[in-house]
One Martini backbone bead per residue (centre of mass of N, CA, C, O) as a GRO file, in nm:
protein
  152
    1UNK     BB    1  -0.824   1.044  -0.599
    2UNK     BB    2  -0.986   1.311  -0.548
    3UNK     BB    3  -0.961   1.608  -0.388
    4UNK     BB    4  -1.248   1.602  -0.271
    5UNK     BB    5  -1.226   1.320  -0.142
    6UNK     BB    6  -0.977   1.380   0.028
    7UNK     BB    7  -1.110   1.604   0.193
    8UNK     BB    8  -1.341   1.431   0.310
    9UNK     BB    9  -1.167   1.213   0.438
   10UNK     BB   10  -1.004   1.409   0.626
   11UNK     BB   11  -1.262   1.512   0.776
   12UNK     BB   12  -1.416   1.223   0.855
   13UNK     BB   13  -1.224   1.005   0.972
   14UNK     BB   14  -1.177   1.120   1.264
   15UNK     BB   15  -1.473   1.094   1.347
   16UNK     BB   16  -1.508   0.792   1.308
   17UNK     BB   17  -1.260   0.703   1.487
   18UNK     BB   18  -1.364   0.842   1.757
   19UNK     BB   19  -1.609   0.612   1.759
   20UNK     BB   20  -1.458   0.319   1.672
   21UNK     BB   21  -1.414   0.335   1.361
   22UNK     BB   22  -1.377   0.262   1.028
   23UNK     BB   23  -1.286   0.435   0.739
   24UNK     BB   24  -1.332   0.280   0.443
   25UNK     BB   25  -1.504   0.514   0.278
   26UNK     BB   26  -1.561   0.758   0.005
   27UNK     BB   27  -1.852   0.889  -0.168
   28UNK     BB   28  -1.936   1.096  -0.463
   29UNK     BB   29  -2.257   1.127  -0.612
   30UNK     BB   30  -2.347   1.267  -0.927
   31UNK     BB   31  -2.706   1.299  -1.027
   32UNK     BB   32  -2.743   1.574  -1.128
   33UNK     BB   33  -2.942   1.716  -0.875
   34UNK     BB   34  -2.844   1.448  -0.729
   35UNK     BB   35  -2.662   1.386  -0.431
   36UNK     BB   36  -2.412   1.156  -0.277
   37UNK     BB   37  -2.289   1.090   0.050
   38UNK     BB   38  -2.074   0.813   0.112
   39UNK     BB   39  -2.014   0.631   0.419
   40UNK     BB   40  -1.786   0.387   0.521
   41UNK     BB   41  -1.812   0.148   0.783
   42UNK     BB   42  -1.605  -0.029   1.033
   43UNK     BB   43  -1.578  -0.344   1.225
   44UNK     BB   44  -1.509  -0.639   1.373
   45UNK     BB   45  -1.832  -0.684   1.469
   46UNK     BB   46  -1.963  -0.497   1.292
   47UNK     BB   47  -2.260  -0.332   1.152
   48UNK     BB   48  -2.513  -0.132   1.263
   49UNK     BB   49  -2.766   0.085   1.243
   50UNK     BB   50  -2.681   0.240   1.501
   51UNK     BB   51  -2.399   0.310   1.400
   52UNK     BB   52  -2.485   0.479   1.156
   53UNK     BB   53  -2.646   0.689   1.314
   54UNK     BB   54  -2.418   0.795   1.492
   55UNK     BB   55  -2.228   0.883   1.262
   56UNK     BB   56  -2.426   1.065   1.109
   57UNK     BB   57  -2.461   1.279   1.328
   58UNK     BB   58  -2.163   1.364   1.346
   59UNK     BB   59  -2.110   1.426   1.048
   60UNK     BB   60  -2.338   1.628   1.006
   61UNK     BB   61  -2.219   1.842   1.196
   62UNK     BB   62  -1.953   1.886   1.044
   63UNK     BB   63  -2.079   1.961   0.767
   64UNK     BB   64  -2.235   2.210   0.867
   65UNK     BB   65  -1.980   2.369   0.954
   66UNK     BB   66  -1.777   2.325   0.701
   67UNK     BB   67  -1.908   2.311   0.415
   68UNK     BB   68  -1.771   2.128   0.149
   69UNK     BB   69  -2.061   2.134   0.000
   70UNK     BB   70  -2.242   2.335  -0.212
   71UNK     BB   71  -2.444   2.133  -0.269
   72UNK     BB   72  -2.692   1.924  -0.273
   73UNK     BB   73  -2.736   1.642  -0.035
   74UNK     BB   74  -2.696   1.302   0.064
   75UNK     BB   75  -2.652   1.123   0.359
   76UNK     BB   76  -2.460   0.814   0.386
   77UNK     BB   77  -2.441   0.536   0.613
   78UNK     BB   78  -2.229   0.239   0.583
   79UNK     BB   79  -2.158  -0.063   0.518
   80UNK     BB   80  -1.976  -0.250   0.294
   81UNK     BB   81  -2.042  -0.534   0.288
   82UNK     BB   82  -2.004  -0.811   0.087
   83UNK     BB   83  -1.948  -0.603  -0.172
   84UNK     BB   84  -1.704  -0.449  -0.106
   85UNK     BB   85  -1.540  -0.177  -0.140
   86UNK     BB   86  -1.237  -0.054  -0.298
   87UNK     BB   87  -0.987   0.217  -0.231
   88UNK     BB   88  -0.711   0.075  -0.147
   89UNK     BB   89  -0.421  -0.095  -0.142
   90UNK     BB   90  -0.469  -0.217   0.140
   91UNK     BB   91  -0.743  -0.346   0.072
   92UNK     BB   92  -0.646  -0.524  -0.154
   93UNK     BB   93  -0.435  -0.682   0.017
   94UNK     BB   94  -0.656  -0.810   0.217
   95UNK     BB   95  -0.809  -0.955  -0.064
   96UNK     BB   96  -0.642  -1.174  -0.146
   97UNK     BB   97  -0.814  -1.436  -0.335
   98UNK     BB   98  -1.040  -1.273  -0.446
   99UNK     BB   99  -1.313  -1.171  -0.605
  100UNK     BB  100  -1.336  -0.916  -0.866
  101UNK     BB  101  -1.467  -0.587  -0.955
  102UNK     BB  102  -1.354  -0.366  -1.223
  103UNK     BB  103  -1.358  -0.011  -1.288
  104UNK     BB  104  -1.256   0.218  -1.523
  105UNK     BB  105  -1.203   0.541  -1.638
  106UNK     BB  106  -1.011   0.406  -1.853
  107UNK     BB  107  -0.866   0.238  -2.079
  108UNK     BB  108  -0.707  -0.096  -2.055
  109UNK     BB  109  -0.618  -0.293  -2.288
  110UNK     BB  110  -0.920  -0.226  -2.424
  111UNK     BB  111  -1.047  -0.195  -2.123
  112UNK     BB  112  -1.275  -0.135  -1.825
  113UNK     BB  113  -1.353  -0.434  -1.747
  114UNK     BB  114  -1.296  -0.643  -1.450
  115UNK     BB  115  -1.301  -1.007  -1.379
  116UNK     BB  116  -1.141  -1.161  -1.088
  117UNK     BB  117  -0.843  -1.245  -0.944
  118UNK     BB  118  -0.685  -1.140  -0.664
  119UNK     BB  119  -0.323  -1.133  -0.644
  120UNK     BB  120  -0.236  -0.818  -0.583
  121UNK     BB  121   0.037  -0.585  -0.501
  122UNK     BB  122   0.227  -0.342  -0.709
  123UNK     BB  123   0.280  -0.076  -0.580
  124UNK     BB  124   0.038   0.100  -0.794
  125UNK     BB  125  -0.081  -0.196  -0.841
  126UNK     BB  126  -0.334  -0.415  -0.950
  127UNK     BB  127  -0.365  -0.768  -0.937
  128UNK     BB  128  -0.534  -0.945  -1.207
  129UNK     BB  129  -0.711  -1.246  -1.294
  130UNK     BB  130  -0.809  -1.296  -1.644
  131UNK     BB  131  -0.834  -1.549  -1.830
  132UNK     BB  132  -0.515  -1.621  -1.783
  133UNK     BB  133  -0.466  -1.303  -1.733
  134UNK     BB  134  -0.240  -1.060  -1.624
  135UNK     BB  135  -0.314  -0.756  -1.450
  136UNK     BB  136  -0.185  -0.416  -1.418
  137UNK     BB  137  -0.362  -0.187  -1.228
  138UNK     BB  138  -0.387   0.131  -1.185
  139UNK     BB  139  -0.517   0.293  -0.919
  140UNK     BB  140  -0.586   0.568  -1.076
  141UNK     BB  141  -0.796   0.409  -1.281
  142UNK     BB  142  -0.988   0.341  -1.055
  143UNK     BB  143  -1.333   0.379  -0.999
  144UNK     BB  144  -1.430   0.070  -0.932
  145UNK     BB  145  -1.442  -0.170  -0.650
  146UNK     BB  146  -1.536  -0.520  -0.588
  147UNK     BB  147  -1.645  -0.769  -0.414
  148UNK     BB  148  -1.721  -1.109  -0.469
  149UNK     BB  149  -1.935  -1.299  -0.332
  150UNK     BB  150  -1.948  -1.591  -0.139
  151UNK     BB  151  -2.176  -1.902  -0.129
  152UNK     BB  152  -2.014  -2.173   0.043
   0.00000   0.00000   0.00000
């Protein structure tokens, strides 16, 4: 996680948690002149639109005061959804046994994209089984990871 994301996570997680939600993760996507700050929230009973609105108002106030992002951006507050992104080793550990899609920042063993069974976590590595081959992917190399939803 970049230092900017760590700073945003440290700033926003206490606000989210004070409202009774888990701060599942924070993304900052810069696409040319348009940037998006996306905050994922979760709770045991699920997340409704009203929950996202409430958290967005509180986070928006904190961001206005602290002003951690110099450029213009759009704030989005969302549930992680069925294809929930995974940000931490703890989150990967909670979803062992599920199918995942992982994109790396740079190639590992000649590839950047992995799709397979999440087998576990070992120290700072995510263990994924792809085509009968087990890969230990360093968490620091992971750019994006998502659960692949099952519809059975």
